[in-house]
Short mmCIF file of C-alpha atoms in Angstrom, two decimals:
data_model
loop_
_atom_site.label_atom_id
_atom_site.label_comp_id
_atom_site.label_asym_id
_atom_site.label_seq_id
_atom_site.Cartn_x
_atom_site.Cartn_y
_atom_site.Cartn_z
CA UNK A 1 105.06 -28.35 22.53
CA UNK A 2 107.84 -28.80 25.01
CA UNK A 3 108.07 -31.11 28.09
CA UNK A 4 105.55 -29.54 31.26
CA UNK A 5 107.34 -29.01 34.08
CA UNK A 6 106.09 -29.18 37.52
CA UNK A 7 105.18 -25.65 37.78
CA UNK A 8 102.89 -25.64 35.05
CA UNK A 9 101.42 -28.95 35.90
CA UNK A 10 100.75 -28.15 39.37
CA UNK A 11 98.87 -24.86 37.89
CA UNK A 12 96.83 -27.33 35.36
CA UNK A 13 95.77 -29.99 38.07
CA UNK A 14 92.73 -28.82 39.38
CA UNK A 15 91.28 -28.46 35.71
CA UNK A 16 92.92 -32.31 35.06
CA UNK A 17 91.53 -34.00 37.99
CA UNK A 18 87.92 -32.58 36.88
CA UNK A 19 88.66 -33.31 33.29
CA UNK A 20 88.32 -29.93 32.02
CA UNK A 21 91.68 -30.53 29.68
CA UNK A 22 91.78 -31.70 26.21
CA UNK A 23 93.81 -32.39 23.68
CA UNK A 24 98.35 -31.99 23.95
CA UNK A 25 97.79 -30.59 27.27
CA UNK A 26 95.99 -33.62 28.83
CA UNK A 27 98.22 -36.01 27.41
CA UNK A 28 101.09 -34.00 29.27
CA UNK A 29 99.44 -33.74 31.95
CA UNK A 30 98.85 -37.87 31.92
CA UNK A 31 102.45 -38.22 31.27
CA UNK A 32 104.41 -35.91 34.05
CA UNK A 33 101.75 -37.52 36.61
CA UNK A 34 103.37 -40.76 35.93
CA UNK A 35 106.86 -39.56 36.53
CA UNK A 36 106.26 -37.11 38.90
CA UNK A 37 105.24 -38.25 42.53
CA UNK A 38 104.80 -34.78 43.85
CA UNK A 39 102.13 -33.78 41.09
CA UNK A 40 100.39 -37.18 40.93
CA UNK A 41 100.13 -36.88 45.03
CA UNK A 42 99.34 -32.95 44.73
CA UNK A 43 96.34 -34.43 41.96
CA UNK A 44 95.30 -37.02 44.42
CA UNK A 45 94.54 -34.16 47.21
CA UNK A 46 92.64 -32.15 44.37
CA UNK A 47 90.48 -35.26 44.19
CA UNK A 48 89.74 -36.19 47.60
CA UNK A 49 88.44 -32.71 47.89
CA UNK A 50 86.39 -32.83 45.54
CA UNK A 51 84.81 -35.74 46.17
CA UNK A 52 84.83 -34.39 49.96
CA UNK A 53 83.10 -31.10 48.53
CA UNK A 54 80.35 -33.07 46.53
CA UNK A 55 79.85 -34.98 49.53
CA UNK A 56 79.47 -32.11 51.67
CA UNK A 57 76.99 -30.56 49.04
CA UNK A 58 74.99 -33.65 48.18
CA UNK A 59 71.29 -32.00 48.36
CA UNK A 60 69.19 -33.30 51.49
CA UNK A 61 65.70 -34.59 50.97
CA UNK A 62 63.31 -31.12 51.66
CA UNK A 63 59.79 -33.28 51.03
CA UNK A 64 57.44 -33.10 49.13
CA UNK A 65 55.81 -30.38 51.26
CA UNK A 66 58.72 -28.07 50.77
CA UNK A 67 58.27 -27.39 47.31
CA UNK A 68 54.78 -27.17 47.82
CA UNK A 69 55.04 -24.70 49.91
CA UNK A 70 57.03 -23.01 47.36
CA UNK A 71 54.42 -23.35 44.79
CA UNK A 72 51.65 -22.45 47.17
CA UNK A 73 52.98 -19.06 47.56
CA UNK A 74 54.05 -18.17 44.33
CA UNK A 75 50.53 -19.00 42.43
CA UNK A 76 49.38 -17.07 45.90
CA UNK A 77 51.71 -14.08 45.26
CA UNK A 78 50.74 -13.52 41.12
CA UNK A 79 46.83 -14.04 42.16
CA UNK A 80 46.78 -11.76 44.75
CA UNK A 81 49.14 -8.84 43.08
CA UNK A 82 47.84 -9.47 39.52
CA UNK A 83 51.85 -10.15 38.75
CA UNK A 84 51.71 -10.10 34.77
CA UNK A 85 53.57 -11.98 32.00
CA UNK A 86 52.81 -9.50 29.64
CA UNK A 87 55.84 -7.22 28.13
CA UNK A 88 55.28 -3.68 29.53
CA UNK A 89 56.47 -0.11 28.36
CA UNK A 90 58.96 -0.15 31.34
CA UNK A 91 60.32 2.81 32.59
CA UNK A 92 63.92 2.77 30.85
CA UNK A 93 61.72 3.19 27.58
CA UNK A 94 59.62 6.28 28.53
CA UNK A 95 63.31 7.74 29.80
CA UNK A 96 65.03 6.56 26.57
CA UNK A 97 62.19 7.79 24.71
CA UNK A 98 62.19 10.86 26.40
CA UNK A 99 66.21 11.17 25.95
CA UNK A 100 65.41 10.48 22.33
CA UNK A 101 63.35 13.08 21.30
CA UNK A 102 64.68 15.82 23.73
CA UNK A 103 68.15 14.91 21.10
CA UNK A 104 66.30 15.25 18.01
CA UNK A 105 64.84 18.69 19.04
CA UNK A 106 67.95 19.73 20.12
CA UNK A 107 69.26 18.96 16.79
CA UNK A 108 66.36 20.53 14.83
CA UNK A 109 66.75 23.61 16.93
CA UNK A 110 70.67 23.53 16.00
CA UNK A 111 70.28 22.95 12.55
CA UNK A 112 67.60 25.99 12.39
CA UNK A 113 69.85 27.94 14.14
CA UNK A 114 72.84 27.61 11.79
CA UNK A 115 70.26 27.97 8.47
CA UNK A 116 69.29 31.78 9.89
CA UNK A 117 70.60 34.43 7.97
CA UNK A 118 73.05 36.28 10.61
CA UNK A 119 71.37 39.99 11.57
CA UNK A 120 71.59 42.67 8.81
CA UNK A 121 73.73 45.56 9.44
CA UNK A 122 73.16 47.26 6.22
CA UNK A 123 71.55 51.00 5.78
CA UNK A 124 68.61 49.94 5.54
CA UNK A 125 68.28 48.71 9.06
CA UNK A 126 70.20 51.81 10.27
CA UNK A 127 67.82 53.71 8.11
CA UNK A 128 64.68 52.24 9.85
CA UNK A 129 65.85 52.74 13.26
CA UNK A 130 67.05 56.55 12.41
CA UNK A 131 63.16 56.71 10.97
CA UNK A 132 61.94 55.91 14.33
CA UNK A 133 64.67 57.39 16.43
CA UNK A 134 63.30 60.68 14.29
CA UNK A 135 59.27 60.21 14.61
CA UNK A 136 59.40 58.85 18.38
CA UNK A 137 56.31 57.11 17.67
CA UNK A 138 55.64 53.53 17.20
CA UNK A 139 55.24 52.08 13.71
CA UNK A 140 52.08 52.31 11.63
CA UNK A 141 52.38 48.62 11.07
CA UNK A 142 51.99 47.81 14.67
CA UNK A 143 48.84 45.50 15.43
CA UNK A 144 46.02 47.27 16.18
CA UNK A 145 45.96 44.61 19.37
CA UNK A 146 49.37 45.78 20.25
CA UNK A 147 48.19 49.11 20.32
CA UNK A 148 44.57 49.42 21.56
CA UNK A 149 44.23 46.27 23.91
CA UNK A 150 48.05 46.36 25.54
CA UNK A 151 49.46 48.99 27.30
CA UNK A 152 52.37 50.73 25.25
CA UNK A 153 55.29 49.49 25.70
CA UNK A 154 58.29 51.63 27.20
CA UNK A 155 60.27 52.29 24.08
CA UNK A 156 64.11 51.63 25.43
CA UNK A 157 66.05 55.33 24.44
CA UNK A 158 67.61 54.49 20.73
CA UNK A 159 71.27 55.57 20.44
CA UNK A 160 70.81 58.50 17.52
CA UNK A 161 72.74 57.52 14.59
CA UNK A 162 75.09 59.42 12.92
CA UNK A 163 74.00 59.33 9.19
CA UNK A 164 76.22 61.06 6.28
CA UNK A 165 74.65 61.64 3.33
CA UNK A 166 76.71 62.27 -0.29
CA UNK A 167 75.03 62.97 -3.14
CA UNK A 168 76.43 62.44 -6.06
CA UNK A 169 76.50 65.62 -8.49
CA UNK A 170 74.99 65.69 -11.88
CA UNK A 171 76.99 64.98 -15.26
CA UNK A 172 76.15 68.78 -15.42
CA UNK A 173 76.95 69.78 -11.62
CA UNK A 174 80.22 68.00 -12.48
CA UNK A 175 81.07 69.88 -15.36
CA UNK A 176 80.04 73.22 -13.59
CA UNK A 177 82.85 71.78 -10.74
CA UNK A 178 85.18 71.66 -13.45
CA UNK A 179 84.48 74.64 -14.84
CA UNK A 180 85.00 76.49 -11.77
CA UNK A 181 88.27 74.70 -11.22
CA UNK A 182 89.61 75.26 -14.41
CA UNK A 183 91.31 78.81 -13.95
CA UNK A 184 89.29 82.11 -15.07
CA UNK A 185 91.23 82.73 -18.34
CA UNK A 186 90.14 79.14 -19.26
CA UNK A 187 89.35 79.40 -22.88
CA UNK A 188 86.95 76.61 -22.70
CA UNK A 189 84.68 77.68 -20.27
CA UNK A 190 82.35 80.35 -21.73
CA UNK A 191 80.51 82.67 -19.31
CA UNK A 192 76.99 81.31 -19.99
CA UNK A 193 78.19 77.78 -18.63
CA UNK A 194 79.54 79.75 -15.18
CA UNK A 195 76.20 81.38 -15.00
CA UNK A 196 74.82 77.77 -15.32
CA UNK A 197 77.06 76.22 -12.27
CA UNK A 198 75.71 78.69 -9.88
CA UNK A 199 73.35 75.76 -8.46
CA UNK A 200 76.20 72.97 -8.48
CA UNK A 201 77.88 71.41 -6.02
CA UNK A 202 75.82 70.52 -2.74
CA UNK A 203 77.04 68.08 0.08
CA UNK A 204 74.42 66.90 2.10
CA UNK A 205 75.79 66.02 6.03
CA UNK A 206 73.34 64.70 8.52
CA UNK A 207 73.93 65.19 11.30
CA UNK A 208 73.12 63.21 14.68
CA UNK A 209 69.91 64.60 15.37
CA UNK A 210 67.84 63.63 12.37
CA UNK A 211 65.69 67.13 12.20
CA UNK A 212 69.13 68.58 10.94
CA UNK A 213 70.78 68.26 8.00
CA UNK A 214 73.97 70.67 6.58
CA UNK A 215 73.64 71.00 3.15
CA UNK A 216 76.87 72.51 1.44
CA UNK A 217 76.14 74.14 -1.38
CA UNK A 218 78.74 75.86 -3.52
CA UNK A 219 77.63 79.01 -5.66
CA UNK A 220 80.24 79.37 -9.08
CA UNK A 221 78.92 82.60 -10.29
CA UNK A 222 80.48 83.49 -6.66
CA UNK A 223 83.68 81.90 -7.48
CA UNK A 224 86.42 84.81 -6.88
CA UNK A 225 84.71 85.79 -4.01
CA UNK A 226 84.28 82.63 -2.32
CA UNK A 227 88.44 82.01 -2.61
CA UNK A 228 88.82 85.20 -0.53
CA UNK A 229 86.26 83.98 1.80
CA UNK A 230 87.87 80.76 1.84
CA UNK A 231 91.20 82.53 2.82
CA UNK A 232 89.22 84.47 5.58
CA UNK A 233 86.34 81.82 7.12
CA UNK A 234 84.66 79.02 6.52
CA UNK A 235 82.10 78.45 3.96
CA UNK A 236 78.12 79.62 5.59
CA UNK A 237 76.18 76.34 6.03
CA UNK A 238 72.74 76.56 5.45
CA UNK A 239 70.77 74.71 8.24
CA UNK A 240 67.08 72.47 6.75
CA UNK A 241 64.98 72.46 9.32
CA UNK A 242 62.38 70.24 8.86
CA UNK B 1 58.72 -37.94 40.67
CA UNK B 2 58.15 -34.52 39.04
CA UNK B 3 55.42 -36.50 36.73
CA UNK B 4 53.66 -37.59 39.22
CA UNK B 5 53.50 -34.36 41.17
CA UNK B 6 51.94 -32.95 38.03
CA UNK B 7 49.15 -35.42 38.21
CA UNK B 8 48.49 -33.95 42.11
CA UNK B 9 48.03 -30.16 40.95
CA UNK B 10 46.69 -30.40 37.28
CA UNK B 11 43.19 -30.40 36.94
CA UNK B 12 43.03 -31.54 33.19
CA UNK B 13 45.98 -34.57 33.44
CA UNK B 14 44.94 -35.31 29.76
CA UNK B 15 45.58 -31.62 28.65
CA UNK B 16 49.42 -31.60 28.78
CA UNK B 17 50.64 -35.10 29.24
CA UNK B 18 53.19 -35.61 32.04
CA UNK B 19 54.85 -39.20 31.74
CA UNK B 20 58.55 -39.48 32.82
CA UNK B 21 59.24 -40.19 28.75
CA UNK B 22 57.27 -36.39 27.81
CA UNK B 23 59.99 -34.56 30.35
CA UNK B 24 62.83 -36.33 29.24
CA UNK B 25 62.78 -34.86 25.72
CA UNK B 26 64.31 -32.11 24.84
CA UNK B 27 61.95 -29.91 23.87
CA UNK B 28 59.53 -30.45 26.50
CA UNK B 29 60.45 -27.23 28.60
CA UNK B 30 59.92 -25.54 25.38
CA UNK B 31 56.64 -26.70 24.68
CA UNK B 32 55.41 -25.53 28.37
CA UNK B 33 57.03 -22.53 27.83
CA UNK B 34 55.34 -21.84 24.60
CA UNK B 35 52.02 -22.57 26.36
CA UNK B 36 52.78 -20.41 29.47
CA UNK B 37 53.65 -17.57 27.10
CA UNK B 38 50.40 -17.28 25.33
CA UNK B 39 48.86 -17.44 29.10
CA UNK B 40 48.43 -21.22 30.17
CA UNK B 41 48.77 -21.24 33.91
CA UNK B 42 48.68 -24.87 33.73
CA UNK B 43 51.77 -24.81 31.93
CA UNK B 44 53.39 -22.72 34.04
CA UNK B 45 52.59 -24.24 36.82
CA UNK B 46 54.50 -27.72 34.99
CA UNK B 47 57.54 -25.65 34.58
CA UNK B 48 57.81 -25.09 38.17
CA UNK B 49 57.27 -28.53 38.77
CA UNK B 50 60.32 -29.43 35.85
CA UNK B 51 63.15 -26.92 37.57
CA UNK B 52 62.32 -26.81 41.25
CA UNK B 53 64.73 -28.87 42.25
CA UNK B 54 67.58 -28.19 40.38
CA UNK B 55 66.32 -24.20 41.56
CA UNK B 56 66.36 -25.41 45.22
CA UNK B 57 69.59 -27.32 45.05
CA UNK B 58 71.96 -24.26 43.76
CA UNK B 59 70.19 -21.53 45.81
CA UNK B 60 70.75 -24.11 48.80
CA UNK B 61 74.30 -24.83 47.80
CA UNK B 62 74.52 -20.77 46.99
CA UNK B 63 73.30 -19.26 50.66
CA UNK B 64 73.74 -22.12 52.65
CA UNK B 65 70.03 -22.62 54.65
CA UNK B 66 67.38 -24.07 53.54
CA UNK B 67 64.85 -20.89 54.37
CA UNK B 68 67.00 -18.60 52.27
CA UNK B 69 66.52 -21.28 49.59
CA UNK B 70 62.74 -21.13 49.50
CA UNK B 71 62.74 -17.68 49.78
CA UNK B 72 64.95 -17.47 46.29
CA UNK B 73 63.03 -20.76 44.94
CA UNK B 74 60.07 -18.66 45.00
CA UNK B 75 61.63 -15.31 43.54
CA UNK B 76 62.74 -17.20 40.69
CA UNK B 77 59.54 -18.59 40.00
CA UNK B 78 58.39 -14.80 40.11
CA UNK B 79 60.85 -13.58 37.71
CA UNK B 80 60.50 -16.60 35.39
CA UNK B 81 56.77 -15.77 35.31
CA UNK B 82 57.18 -11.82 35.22
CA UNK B 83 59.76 -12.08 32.27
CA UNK B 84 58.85 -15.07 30.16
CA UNK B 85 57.48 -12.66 27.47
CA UNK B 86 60.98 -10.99 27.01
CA UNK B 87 62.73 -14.89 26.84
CA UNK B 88 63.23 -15.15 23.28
CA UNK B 89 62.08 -18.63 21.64
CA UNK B 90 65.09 -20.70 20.49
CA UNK B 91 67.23 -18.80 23.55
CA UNK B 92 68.53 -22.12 26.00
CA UNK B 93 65.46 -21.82 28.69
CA UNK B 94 67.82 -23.88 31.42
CA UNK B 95 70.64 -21.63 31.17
CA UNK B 96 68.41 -18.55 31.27
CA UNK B 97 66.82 -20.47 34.59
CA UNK B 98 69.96 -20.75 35.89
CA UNK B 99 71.29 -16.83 35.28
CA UNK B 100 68.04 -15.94 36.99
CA UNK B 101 68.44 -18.31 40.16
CA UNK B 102 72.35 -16.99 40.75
CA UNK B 103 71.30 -13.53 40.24
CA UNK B 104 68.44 -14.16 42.62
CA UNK B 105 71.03 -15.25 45.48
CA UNK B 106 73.11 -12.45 44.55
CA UNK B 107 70.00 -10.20 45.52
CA UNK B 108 68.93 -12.27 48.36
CA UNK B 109 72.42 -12.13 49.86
CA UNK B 110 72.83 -8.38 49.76
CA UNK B 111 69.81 -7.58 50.89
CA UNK B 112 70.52 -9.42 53.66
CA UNK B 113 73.49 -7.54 54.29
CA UNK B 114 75.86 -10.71 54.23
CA UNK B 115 78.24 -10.85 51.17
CA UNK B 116 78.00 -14.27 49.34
CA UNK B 117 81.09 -15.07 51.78
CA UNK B 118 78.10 -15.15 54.43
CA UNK B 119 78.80 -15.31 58.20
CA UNK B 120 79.57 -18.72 58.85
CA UNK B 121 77.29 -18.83 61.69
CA UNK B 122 74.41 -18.66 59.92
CA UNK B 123 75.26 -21.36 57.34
CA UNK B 124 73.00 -24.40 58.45
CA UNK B 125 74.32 -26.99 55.94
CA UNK B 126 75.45 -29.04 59.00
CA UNK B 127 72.56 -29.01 60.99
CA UNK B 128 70.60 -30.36 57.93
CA UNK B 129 72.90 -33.24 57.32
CA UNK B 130 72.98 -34.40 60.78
CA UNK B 131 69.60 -35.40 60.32
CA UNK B 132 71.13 -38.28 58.25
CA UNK B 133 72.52 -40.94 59.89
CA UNK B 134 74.22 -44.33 58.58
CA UNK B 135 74.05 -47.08 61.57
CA UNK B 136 77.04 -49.08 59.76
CA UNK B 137 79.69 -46.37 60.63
CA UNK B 138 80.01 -46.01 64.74
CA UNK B 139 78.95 -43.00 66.06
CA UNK B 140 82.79 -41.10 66.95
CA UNK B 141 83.46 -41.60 63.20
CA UNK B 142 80.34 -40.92 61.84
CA UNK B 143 80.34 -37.48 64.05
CA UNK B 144 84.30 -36.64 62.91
CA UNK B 145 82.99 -37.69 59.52
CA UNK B 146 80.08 -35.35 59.72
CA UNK B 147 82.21 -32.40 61.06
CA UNK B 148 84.71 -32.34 58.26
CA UNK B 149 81.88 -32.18 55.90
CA UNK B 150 80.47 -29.11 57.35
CA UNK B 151 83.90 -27.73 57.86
CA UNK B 152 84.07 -27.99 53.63
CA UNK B 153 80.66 -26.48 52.93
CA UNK B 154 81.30 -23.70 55.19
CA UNK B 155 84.52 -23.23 52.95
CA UNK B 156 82.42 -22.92 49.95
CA UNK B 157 81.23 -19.48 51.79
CA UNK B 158 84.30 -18.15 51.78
CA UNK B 159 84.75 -18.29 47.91
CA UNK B 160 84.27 -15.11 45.85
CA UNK B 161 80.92 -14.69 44.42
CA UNK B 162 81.84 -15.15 41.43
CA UNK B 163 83.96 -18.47 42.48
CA UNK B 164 81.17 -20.06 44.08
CA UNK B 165 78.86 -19.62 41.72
CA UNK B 166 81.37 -21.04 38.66
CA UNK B 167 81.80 -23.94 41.18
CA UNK B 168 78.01 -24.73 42.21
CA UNK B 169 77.12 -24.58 38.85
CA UNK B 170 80.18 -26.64 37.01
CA UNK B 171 80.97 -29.17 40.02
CA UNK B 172 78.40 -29.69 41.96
CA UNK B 173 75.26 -29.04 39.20
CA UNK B 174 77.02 -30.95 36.98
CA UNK B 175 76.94 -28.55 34.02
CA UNK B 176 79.36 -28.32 31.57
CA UNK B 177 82.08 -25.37 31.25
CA UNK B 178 80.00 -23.59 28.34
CA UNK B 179 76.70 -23.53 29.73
CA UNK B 180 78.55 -22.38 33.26
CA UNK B 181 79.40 -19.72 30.80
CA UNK B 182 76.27 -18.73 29.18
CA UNK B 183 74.35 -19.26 32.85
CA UNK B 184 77.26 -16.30 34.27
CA UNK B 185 77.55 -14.36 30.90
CA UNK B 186 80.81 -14.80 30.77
CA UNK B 187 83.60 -16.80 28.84
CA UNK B 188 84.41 -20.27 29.13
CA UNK B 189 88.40 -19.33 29.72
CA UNK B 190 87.01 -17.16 32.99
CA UNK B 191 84.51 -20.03 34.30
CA UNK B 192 87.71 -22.54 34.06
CA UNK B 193 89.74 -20.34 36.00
CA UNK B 194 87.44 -19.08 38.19
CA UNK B 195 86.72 -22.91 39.35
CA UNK B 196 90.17 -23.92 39.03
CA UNK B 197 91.17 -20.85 41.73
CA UNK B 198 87.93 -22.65 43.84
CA UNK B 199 89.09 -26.11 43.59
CA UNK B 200 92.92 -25.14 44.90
CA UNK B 201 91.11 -22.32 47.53
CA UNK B 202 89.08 -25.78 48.66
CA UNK B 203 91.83 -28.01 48.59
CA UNK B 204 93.84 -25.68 50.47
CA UNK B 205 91.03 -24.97 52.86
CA UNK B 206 91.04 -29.07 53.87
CA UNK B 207 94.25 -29.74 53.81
CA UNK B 208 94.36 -27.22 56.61
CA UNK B 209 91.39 -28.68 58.43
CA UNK B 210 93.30 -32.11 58.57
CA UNK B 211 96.58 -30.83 59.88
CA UNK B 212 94.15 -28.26 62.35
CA UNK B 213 91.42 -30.83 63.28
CA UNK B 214 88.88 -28.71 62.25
CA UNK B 215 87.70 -27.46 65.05
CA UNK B 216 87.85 -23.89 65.32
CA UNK B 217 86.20 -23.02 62.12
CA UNK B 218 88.26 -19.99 61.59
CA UNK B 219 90.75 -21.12 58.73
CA UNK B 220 91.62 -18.15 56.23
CA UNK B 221 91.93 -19.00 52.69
#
């Protein structure tokens, strides 16, 4: 450790003169004092004010009655508003108990929240609400409560939904479609299989009311004459009413 | 003295013995405190007796006048009581004594909206020493004497809280730099500064009443 120098002592002479150094740095301190008249006089001030503050500070003589009185009042004071020693459920526990479970529900709730399927938006859904869209009358599963004891509900106006339907043809249908693809001088469609294809080919369209649904239907035993109606107009679509 | 107090306010002398040699051990505090935990007033009522005057003389040294001092005395007897279930056994009871007396001032002194550097007026330490006279030393002396002592107490109110406290506690209670510590919560390294800025903010403080005279009782640190 290098020589202290009279800034550094100076800084360290309050904590000498009370004796709160040890070690190197008291020894230094012992040694500069005893070269250095400025620090040794600047440590003799630090001590004569000390001595001047524990002077100044000595505790007078209260009596006997003093503390007394003191006593007096306190043994008065826990008497008279049943002050107790016992540990009590203070209120930073009921609020950190509070915080605490007010967290875990949160948490449960989040957790739940993230484990729930996301909302279907398959046909079947779209089916169901077409189904009611279509009856305009409340399910037959509603609760008898729901229906007798509570007034019915407004039902909010459904937005219809457009619904097309394809049916797949037949292994036979398909052949017929062939068949009446294949040109007329086809050698390997015989005449009884045309006769057969004349109930082939239907495409189902519903439309967006529900109580209508175009059904295409193509006849093959009509085949030459439905190209030159084809050329001329569009195919007649059959309207189910139901 | 404390023993014999006992004697005046216990009913049962035989039940806790109170000779000079019982306090002096160590553990005697933590016998009575045992006792006043599982609900012995008696014992309780010893403890105040063992710590109320080392409680008087830093909440005296702490705000200054002696009704302010009996007024915290007597909190800190409250708050020993009210809390002596949450002081853990094996936990230093004096040091926890003394963290509850300076946070008591602390409390007293705001509430009484002075800061800890309280209005000098109101600081009595003089008033109380001039009660005490020595007929060896003639009376100019004695009075110059007298008024350079106030002059230094009142320049223990202008410390930081935090200051004064560090300095009650280490220089004038007489407690070492590590239970100053554990009294303030705080480290060792900040108590020694913090009393080694109070010494030089004292020294300071009467070097300038001696050049001044001391009689104005305005000096700024």
């Amino acid at each position: 450790m290098g020589k202290l120098n009279c800034k550094r002592a100076s800084r360290n002479v309050p904590l000498f003169v009370a004796g709160d150094l040890s070690g190197d740095l008291n020894r230094e301190m012992v040694n500069h004092l005893a070269i250095c008249e400025e620090c040794d006089r600047l440590a003799q001030e630090f001590r004569e004010s000390n001595s001047l503050l524990t002077e100044a500070c000595a505790l007078p003589e209260f009596g006997a009655q003093f503390y007394d009185q003191i006593r007096n009042n306190v043994l008065d004071k826990i008497t008279r508003d049943g002050i107790s020693s016992r540990p009590r459920f203070g209120h930073r526990w009921i609020f950190a108990s509070a915080f605490a479970l007010m967290l875990i529900a949160s948490g449960v709730m989040f957790l739940r929240w993230r484990a729930a399927p996301e909302a279907p938006q398959d046909l079947a859904s779209t089916t169901q609400i077409a189904g009611k869209t279509a009856s305009n009358q409340p399910p037959e599963s509603a609760s008898p409560l729901q229906s007798k004891d509570l007034p019915p509900k407004t039902q909010r106006p459904q937005k219809p939904v457009r619904r097309m339907t394809l049916i797949p043809p037949t292994s036979q249908q398909f052949q017929s479609a062939r068949n009446l693809a294949a040109p007329p001088d086809d050698p390997q469609v015989s005449p009884s299989e045309i006769a057969s294809a004349s109930e082939v080919s239907s495409i189902e369209i519903q439309t967006s009311n529900p109580n209508i649904r175009i059904i295409w239907l193509v006849a093959a035993n009509k085949r030459g004459a439905q190209e030159d109606n084809q050329a001329k107009s569009e195919p007649e679509p059959r309207t189910n009413d139901r | 003295m404390v023993a014999e107090m006992a004697h005046v306010f216990l009913a049962n002398a035989n039940e806790i013995p109170a000779t000079a040699d019982e306090e002096n051990r160590a553990d005697y505090l933590t016998i009575l405190v045992t006792r006043a935990r599982a609900g012995d007033a008696l014992a309780f009522e010893r403890i105040m007796l063992a710590i109320e005057r080392r409680v008087v003389s830093i909440a005296w040294r702490m705000l200054g006048n002696s009704d302010d001092a009996q007024d915290a005395a007597q909190e800190v007897y409250l708050r020993v009581f009210k809390y002596l279930a949450r002081f853990r056994t094996g936990e230093d009871f004096r040091g926890w004594l003394y963290r509850i007396t300076i946070n008591v001032c602390h409390d007293l002194a705001r509430r009484k909206h002075s800061t800890m550097t309280a209005r000098l007026s109101e600081i009595d330490f003089g008033e109380e020493h001039a009660k005490v006279e020595d007929p060896g030393i003639d009376p100019e002396t004695r009075t110059l004497r007298q008024q350079q002592l106030a002059m230094v107490r009142r320049a223990l109110h202008v410390l930081s809280t935090k200051e004064r406290a560090a300095l009650v506690l280490r220089d004038l209670e007489g407690l070492s730099t590590e239970e100053v510590a554990r009294a303030l919560g705080s480290r060792p390294v900040t108590v020694r500064s913090q009393v080694s800025s109070a010494r030089a903010k004292i020294r300071t403080y009467c070097e300038r009443i001696s050049r001044q005279g001391g009689h104005d009782g305005k000096i700024e640190l």
